[in-house]
PDB file of C-alpha atoms in Angstrom:
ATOM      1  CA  UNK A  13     -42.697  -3.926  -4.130  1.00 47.00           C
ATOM      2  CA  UNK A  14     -42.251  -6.902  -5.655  1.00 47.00           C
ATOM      3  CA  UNK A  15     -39.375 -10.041  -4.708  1.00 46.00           C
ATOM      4  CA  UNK A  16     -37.498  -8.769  -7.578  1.00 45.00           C
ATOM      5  CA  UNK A  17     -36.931  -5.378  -6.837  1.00 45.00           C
ATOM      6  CA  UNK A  18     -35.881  -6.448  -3.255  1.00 44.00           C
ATOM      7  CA  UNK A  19     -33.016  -8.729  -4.574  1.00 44.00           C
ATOM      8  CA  UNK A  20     -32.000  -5.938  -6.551  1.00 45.00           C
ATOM      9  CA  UNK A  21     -31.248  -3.078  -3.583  1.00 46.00           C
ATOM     10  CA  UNK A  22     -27.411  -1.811  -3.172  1.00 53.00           C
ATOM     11  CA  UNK A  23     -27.031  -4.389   0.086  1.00 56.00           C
ATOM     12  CA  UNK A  24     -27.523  -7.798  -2.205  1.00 59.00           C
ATOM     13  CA  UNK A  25     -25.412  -5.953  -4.949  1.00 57.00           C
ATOM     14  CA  UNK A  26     -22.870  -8.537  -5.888  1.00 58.00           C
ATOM     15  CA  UNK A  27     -18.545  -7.393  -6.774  1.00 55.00           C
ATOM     16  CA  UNK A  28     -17.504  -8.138 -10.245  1.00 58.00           C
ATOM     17  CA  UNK A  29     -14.153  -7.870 -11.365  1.00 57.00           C
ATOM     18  CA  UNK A  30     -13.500  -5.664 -14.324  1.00 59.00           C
ATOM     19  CA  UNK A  31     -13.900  -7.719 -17.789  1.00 64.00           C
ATOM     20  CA  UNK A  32     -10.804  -8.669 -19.145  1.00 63.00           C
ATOM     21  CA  UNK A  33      -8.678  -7.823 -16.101  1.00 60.00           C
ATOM     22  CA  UNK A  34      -7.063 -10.538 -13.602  1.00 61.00           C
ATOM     23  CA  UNK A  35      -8.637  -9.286 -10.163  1.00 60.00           C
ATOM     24  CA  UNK A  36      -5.077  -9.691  -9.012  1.00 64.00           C
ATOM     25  CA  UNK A  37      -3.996  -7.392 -11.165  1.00 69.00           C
ATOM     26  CA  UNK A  38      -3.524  -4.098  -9.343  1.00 78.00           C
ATOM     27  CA  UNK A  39      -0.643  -1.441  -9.916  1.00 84.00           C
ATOM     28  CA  UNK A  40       2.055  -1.109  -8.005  1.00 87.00           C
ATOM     29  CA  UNK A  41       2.559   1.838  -5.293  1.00 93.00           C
ATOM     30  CA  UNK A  42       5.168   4.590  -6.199  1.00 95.00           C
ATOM     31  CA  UNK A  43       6.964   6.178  -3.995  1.00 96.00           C
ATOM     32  CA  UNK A  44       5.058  10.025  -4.325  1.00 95.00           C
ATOM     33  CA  UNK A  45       8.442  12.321  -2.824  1.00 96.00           C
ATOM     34  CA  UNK A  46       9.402  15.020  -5.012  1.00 96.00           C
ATOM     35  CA  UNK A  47      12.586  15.900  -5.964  1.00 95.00           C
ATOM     36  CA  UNK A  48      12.786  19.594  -6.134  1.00 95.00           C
ATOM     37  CA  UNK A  49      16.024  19.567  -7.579  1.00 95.00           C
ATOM     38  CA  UNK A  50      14.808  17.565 -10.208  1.00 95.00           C
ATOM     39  CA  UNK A  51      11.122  18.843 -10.641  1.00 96.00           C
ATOM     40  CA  UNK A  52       9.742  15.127 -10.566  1.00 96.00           C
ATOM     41  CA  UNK A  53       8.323  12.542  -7.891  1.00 96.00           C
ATOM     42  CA  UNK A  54      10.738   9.455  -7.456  1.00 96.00           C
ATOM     43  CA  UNK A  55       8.538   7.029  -8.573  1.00 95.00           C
ATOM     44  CA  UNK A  56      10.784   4.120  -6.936  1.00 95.00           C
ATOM     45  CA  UNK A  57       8.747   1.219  -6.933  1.00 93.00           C
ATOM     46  CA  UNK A  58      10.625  -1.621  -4.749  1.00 93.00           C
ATOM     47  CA  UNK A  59      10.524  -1.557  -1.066  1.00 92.00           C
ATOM     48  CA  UNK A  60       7.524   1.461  -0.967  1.00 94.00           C
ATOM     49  CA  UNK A  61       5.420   0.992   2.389  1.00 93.00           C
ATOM     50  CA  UNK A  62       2.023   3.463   3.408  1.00 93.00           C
ATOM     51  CA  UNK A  63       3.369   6.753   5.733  1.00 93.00           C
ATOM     52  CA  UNK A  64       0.905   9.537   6.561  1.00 93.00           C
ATOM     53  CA  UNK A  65       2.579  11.755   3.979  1.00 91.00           C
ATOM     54  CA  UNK A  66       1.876   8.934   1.368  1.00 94.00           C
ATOM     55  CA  UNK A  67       3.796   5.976  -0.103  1.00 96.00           C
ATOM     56  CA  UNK A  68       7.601   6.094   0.350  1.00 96.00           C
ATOM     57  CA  UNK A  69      10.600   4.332  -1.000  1.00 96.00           C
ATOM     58  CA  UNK A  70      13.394   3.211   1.388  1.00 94.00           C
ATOM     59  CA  UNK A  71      15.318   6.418   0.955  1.00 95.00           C
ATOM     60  CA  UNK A  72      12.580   8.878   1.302  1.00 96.00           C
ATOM     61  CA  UNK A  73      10.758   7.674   4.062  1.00 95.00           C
ATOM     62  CA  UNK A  74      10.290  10.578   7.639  1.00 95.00           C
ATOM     63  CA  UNK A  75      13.221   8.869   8.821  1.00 95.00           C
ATOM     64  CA  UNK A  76      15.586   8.884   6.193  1.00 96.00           C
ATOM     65  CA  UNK A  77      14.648  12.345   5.378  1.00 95.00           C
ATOM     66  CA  UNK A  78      15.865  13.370   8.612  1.00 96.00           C
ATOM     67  CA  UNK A  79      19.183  11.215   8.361  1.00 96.00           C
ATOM     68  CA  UNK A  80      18.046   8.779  10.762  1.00 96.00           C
ATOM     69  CA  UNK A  81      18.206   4.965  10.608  1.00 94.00           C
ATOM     70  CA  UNK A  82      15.123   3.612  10.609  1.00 90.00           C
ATOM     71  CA  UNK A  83      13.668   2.078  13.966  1.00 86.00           C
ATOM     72  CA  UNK A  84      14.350  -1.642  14.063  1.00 84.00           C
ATOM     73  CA  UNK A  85      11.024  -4.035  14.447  1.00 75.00           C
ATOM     74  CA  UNK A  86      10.385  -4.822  17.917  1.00 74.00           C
ATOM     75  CA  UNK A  87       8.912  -7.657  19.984  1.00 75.00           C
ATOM     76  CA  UNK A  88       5.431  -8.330  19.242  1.00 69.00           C
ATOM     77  CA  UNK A  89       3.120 -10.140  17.018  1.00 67.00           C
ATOM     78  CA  UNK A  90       5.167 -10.814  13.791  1.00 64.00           C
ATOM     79  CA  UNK A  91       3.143 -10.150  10.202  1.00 64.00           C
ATOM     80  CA  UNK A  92       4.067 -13.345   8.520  1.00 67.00           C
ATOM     81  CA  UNK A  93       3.971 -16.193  10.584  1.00 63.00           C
ATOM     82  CA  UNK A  94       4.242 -20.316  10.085  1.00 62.00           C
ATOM     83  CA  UNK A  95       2.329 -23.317  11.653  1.00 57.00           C
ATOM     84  CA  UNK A  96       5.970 -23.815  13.194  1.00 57.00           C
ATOM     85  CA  UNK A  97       5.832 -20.654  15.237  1.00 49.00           C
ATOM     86  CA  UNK A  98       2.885 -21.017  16.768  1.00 51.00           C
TER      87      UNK A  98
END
């Protein structure tokens, strides 16, 4: 085996970005609930977060299905936190 083959294994294999495409540019999650009554997925696209049964909009999520308020955050690490908070 030669020095070249060796750089050229999957492990030194380098990520590209697609050509032509901003790497930022990803699409935006849907909400995925379907609307029986209406024979179509919601598609809502503001406010969707990750749930085991997929990605959910504000009025679909377990919670809201159920007619429950959702559970308020609690004390712990925050997600987005400042130089002044620490």
């Amino acid at each position: 085996m030669t020095a070249e083959q060796n750089t050229a294994t999957a492990g030194d294999a380098q990520l590209v970005g697609a050509p032509g495409r901003p790497a930022d540019d990803k699409p935006k999650p849907e909400c995925s609930h379907w609307i029986g009554a209406e024979q179509r997925h919601c598609k809502q696209a503001d406010g969707v977060r990750r749930y085991i049964t997929g990605h959910r909009c504000p009025a679909h999520t377990p919670r809201a299905l159920q007619g429950l308020p959702e559970i308020p955050t609690g004390p712990g690490w925050p997600i987005h936190r400042t130089q002044e908070d620490t």
